[in-house]
XYZ file of C-alpha atoms in Angstrom:
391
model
C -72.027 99.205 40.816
C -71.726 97.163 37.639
C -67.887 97.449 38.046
C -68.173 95.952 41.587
C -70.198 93.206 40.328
C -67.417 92.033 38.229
C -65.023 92.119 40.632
C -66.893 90.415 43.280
C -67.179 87.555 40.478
C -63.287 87.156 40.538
C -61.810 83.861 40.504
C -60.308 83.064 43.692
C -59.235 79.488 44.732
C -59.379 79.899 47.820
C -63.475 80.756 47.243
C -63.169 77.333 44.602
C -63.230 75.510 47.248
C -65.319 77.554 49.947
C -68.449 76.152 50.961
C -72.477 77.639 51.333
C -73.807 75.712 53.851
C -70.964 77.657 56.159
C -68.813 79.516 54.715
C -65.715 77.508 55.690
C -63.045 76.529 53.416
C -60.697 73.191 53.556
C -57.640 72.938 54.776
C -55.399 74.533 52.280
C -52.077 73.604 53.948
C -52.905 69.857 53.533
C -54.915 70.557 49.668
C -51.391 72.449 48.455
C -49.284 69.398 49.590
C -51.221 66.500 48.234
C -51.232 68.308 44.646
C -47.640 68.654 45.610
C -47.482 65.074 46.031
C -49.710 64.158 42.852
C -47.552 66.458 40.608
C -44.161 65.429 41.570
C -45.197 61.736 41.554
C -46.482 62.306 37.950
C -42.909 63.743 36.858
C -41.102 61.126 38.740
C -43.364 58.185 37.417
C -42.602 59.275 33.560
C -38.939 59.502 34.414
C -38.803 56.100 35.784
C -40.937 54.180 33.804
C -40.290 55.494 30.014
C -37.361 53.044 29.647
C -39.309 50.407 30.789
C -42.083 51.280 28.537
C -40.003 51.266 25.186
C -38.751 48.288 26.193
C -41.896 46.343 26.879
C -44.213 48.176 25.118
C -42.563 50.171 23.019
C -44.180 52.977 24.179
C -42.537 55.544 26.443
C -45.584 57.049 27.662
C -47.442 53.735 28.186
C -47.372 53.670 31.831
C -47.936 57.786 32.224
C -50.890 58.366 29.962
C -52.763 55.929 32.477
C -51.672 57.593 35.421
C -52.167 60.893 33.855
C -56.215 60.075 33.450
C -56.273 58.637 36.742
C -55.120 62.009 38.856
C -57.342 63.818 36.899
C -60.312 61.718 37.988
C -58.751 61.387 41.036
C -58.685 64.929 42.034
C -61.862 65.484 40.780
C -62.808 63.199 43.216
C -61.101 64.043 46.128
C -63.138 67.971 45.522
C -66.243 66.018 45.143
C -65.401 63.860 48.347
C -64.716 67.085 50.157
C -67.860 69.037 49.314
C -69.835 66.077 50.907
C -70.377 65.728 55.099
C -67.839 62.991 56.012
C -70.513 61.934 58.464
C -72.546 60.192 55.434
C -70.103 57.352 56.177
C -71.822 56.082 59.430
C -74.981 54.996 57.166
C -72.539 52.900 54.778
C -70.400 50.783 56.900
C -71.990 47.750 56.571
C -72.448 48.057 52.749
C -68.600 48.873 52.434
C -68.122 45.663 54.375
C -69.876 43.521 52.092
C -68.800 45.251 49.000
C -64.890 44.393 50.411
C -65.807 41.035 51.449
C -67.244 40.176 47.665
C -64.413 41.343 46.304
C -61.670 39.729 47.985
C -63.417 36.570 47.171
C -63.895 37.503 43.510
C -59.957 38.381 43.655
C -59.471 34.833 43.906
C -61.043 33.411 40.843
C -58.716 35.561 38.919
C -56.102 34.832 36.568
C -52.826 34.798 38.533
C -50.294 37.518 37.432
C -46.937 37.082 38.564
C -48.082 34.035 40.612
C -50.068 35.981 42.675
C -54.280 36.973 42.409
C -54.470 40.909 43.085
C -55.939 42.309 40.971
C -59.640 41.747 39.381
C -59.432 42.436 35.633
C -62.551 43.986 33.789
C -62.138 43.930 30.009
C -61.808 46.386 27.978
C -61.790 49.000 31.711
C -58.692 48.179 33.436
C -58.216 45.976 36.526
C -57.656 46.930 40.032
C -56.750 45.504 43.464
C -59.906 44.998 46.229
C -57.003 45.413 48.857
C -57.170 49.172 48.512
C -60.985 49.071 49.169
C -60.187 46.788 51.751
C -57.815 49.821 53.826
C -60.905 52.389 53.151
C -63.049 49.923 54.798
C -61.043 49.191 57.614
C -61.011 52.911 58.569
C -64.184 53.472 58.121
C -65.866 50.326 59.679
C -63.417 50.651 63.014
C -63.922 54.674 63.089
C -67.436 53.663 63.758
C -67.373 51.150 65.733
C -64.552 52.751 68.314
C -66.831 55.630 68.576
C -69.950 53.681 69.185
C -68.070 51.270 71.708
C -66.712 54.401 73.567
C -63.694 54.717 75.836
C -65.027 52.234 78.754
C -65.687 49.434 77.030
C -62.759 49.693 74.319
C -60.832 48.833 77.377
C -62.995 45.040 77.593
C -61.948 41.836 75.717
C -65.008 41.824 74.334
C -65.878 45.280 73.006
C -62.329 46.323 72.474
C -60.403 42.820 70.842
C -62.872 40.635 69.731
C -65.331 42.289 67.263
C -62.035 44.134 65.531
C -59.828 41.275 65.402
C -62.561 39.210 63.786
C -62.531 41.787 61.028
C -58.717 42.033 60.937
C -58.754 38.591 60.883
C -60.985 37.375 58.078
C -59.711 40.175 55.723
C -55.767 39.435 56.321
C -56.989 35.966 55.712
C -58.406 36.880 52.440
C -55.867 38.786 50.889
C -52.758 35.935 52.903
C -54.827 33.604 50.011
C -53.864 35.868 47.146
C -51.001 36.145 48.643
C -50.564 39.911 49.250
C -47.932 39.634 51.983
C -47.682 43.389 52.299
C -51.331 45.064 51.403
C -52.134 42.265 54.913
C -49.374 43.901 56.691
C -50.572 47.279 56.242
C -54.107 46.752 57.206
C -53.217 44.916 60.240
C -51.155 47.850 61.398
C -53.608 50.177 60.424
C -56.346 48.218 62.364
C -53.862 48.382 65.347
C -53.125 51.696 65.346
C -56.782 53.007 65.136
C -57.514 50.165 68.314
C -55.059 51.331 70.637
C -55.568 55.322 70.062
C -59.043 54.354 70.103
C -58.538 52.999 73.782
C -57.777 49.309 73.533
C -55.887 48.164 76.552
C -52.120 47.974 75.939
C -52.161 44.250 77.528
C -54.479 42.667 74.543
C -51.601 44.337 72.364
C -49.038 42.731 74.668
C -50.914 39.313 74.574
C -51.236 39.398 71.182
C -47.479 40.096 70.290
C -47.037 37.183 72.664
C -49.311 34.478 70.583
C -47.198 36.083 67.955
C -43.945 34.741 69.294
C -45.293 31.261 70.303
C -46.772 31.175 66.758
C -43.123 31.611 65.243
C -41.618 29.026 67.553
C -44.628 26.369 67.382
C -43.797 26.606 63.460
C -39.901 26.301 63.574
C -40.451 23.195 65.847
C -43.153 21.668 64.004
C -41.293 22.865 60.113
C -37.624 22.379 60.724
C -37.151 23.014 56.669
C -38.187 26.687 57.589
C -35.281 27.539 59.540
C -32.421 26.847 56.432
C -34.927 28.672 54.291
C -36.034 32.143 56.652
C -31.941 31.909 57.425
C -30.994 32.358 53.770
C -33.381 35.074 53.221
C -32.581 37.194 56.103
C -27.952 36.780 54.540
C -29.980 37.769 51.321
C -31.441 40.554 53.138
C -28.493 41.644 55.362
C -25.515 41.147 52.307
C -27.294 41.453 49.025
C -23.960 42.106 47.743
C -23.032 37.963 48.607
C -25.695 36.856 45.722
C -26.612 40.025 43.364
C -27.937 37.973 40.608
C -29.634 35.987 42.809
C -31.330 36.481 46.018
C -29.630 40.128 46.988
C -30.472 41.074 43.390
C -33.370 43.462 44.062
C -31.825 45.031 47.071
C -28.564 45.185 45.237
C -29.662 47.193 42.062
C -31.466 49.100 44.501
C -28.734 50.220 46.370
C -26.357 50.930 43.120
C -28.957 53.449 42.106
C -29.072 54.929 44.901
C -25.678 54.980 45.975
C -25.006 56.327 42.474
C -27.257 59.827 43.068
C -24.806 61.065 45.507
C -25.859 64.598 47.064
C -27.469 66.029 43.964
C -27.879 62.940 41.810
C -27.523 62.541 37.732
C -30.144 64.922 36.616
C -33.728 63.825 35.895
C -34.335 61.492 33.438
C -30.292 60.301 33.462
C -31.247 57.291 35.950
C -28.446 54.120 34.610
C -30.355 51.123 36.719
C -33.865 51.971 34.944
C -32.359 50.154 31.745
C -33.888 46.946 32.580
C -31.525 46.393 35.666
C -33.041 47.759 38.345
C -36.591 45.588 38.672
C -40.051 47.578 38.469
C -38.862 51.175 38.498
C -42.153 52.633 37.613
C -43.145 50.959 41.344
C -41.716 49.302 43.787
C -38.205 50.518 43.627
C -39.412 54.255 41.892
C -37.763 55.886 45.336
C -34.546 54.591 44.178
C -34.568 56.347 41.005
C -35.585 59.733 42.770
C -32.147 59.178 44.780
C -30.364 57.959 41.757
C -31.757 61.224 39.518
C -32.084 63.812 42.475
C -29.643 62.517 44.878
C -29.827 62.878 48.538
C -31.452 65.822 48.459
C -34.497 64.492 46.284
C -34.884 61.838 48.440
C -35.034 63.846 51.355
C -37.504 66.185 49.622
C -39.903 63.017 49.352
C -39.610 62.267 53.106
C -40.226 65.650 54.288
C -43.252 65.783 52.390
C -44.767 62.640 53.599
C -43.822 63.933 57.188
C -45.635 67.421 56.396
C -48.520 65.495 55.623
C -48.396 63.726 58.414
C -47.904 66.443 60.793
C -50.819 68.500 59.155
C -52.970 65.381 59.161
C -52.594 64.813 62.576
C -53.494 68.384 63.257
C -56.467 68.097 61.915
C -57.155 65.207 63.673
C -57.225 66.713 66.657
C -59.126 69.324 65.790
C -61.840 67.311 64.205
C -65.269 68.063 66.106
C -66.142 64.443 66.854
C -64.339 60.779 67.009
C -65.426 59.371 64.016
C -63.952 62.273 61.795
C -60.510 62.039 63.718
C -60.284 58.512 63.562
C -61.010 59.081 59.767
C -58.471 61.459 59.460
C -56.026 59.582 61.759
C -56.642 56.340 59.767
C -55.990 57.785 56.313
C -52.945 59.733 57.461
C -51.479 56.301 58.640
C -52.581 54.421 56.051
C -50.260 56.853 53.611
C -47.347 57.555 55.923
C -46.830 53.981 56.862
C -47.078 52.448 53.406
C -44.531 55.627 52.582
C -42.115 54.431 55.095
C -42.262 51.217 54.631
C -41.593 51.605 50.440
C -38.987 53.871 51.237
C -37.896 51.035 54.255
C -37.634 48.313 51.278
C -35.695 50.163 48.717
C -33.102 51.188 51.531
C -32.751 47.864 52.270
C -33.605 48.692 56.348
C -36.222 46.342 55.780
C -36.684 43.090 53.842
C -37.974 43.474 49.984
C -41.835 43.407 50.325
C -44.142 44.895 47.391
C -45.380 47.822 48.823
C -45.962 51.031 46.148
C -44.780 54.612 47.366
C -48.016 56.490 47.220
C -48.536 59.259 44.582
C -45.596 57.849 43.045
C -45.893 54.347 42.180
C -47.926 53.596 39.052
C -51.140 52.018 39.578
C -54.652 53.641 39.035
C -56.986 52.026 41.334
C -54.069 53.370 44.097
C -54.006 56.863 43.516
C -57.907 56.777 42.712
C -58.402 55.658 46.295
C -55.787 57.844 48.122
C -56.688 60.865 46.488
C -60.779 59.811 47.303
C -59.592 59.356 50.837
C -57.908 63.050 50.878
C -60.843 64.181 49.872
C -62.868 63.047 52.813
C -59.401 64.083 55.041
C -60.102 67.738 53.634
C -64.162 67.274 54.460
C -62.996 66.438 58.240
C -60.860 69.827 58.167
C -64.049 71.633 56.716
C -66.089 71.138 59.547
C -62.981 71.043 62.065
C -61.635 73.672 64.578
C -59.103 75.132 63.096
C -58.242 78.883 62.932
C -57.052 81.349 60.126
C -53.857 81.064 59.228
C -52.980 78.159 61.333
């Protein structure tokens, strides 16, 4: 008996992160691939920003050791976030709102940093940007409100356009003041896509692309000087190689580095652009020094993980037992996969050069505290949804 005991106590992680109230375990499909992410980002973030670190700080592990704290209070988290009932959201909506709202106004009274006001700065704590908050609450606020509104009246001006571009609105406003070009980017597409799988009628997406396009020409007409200046950043962006120290600079270095990986790359830690030529490594342009030190095959590593995510995510999605929690789900999936593609976008040069961080990658603590927080509540959905052994 006593011997039985004992090994009925074993450790099992699987039972670590078992539940009592059911007896159901998270998704461990999804839970192996976001420490995946979070351990390989790690690695790749000390590689990449070391250089940069003896050089500015003279410190090669200045930007790691942050980073290092951060996933550990991250993941704790993200266990925490997925031993509690997702549905404790509903009651908090409004207070999320308000919370976001404060802080993209406090945002503004900031010191600038790099000409732009991102982040708020606490002494002696750290700083961090209100735009990540601002994603969470986006999720969370339209989850709700799509699953209150229902499918009928999603389909109305009023019910389905109106109360969510108001939201959209006033928030991409907010953060368009900072300016933070691409965190107002990302939550406009993430508002979009949760509105038309939520049932919006394609035609309000159809008007609204059309504004767009009116918008665009009513400023060329009425701000000739644009057009010489959006024409010389779009030959910057299509032949970097016709000003690299100039305007194609960024693009440029990024494309050197990871032209220079080849199929297999240099080896980790042998990246040549790092050394101060290629601009923020240890962010922005840290998926060109995977390609530069892993080659093709490293990058394509990082892209098939993102897309496992997003496959799994949208599983569970589907399987979630009510709206809210696969609108959750759907909206944090996104949120990830689309700021993945779109870093991965910029340092290709497929798209213009935006600031936009590859998640789990980039440094930046108030990032990975809030996507690994969100995963959390992603594995809570998969707790409660219908999803079978093995699957």
């Amino acid at each position: 008996m006593e011997k039985e005991k004992v090994k009925n106590k074993k450790f099992n992680i699987k039972n670590f992160f078992r539940f009592a109230e059911n007896g159901t375990s998270v998704d461990m499909v999804l839970l192996v691939i976001t420490l995946v992410l979070v351990a390989f980002g790690l690695i790749m973030l000390y590689s990449a920003s070391y250089v940069v670190g003896i050089y500015r700080k003279h410190d090669s592990m200045h930007y790691i050791k942050d980073q290092i704290v951060f996933a550990i209070v991250g993941v704790t988290v993200m266990i925490i976030a997925s031993k509690v009932d997702y549905r404790i959201f509903l009651r908090y909506d409004k207070l999320l709102m308000i919370l976001t709202y404060a802080l993209l106004i406090i945002v503004l009274f900031m010191p600038e940093f790099k000409g732009v006001k991102r982040w708020i700065v606490i002494p002696k704590v750290g700083s961090f940007q209100p735009s990540e908050i601002a994603k969470f609450t986006i999720i969370v606020v339209f989850a709700k409100m799509i699953q209150e509104q229902g499918i009928r009246k999603m389909k109305t001006l009023r019910y389905g356009v109106f109360p969510f571009g108001l939201i959209i609105g006033s928030i991409a406003l907010f953060m368009v003041l900072e300016p933070h070009l691409s965190g107002t980017v990302i939550i406009v597409c993430i508002g979009a896509i949760m509105m038309f799988v939520g049932g919006t009628d394609i035609k309000w997406f159809l008007l609204g692309a059309g504004l767009i396009v009116v918008c665009i020409v009513g400023a060329v007409v009425m701000f000739p000087d644009l057009v010489p200046y959006a024409e010389s950043r779009i030959v910057a962006w299509r032949h970097p190689e016709l000003d690299p120290a100039g305007s194609g600079y960024q693009s440029y270095q990024s494309l050197l580095a990871i032209g220079s990986g080849g199929l297999f790359g240099l080896g980790l830690g042998n990246s040549r652009q790092k050394h101060l030529l290629l601009p923020e490594p240890q962010n922005d342009f840290i998926f060109s020094v995977i390609c530069e030190e892993l080659g093709f095959v490293g990058g394509m590593i990082v892209v098939i993980l993102f897309l496992i995510l997003f496959i799994r995510g949208i599983y569970i999605a589907s399987k979630a037992k009510d709206k809210f929690g696969s609108l959750l789900v759907l909206g944090v999936i996104c949120q990830i996969t689309l700021q993945a593609f779109l870093n991965i976008a910029v340092a290709t040069n497929t798209i213009p050069n935006t600031g936009i961080s590859l998640p789990f990658f980039s440094e930046g603590g108030t990032s990975l505290l809030m996507l690994l927080g969100e995963m959390g509540i992603v594995l809570s959905v998969s707790r409660y949804a219908n999803i079978e052994k093995g699957e």
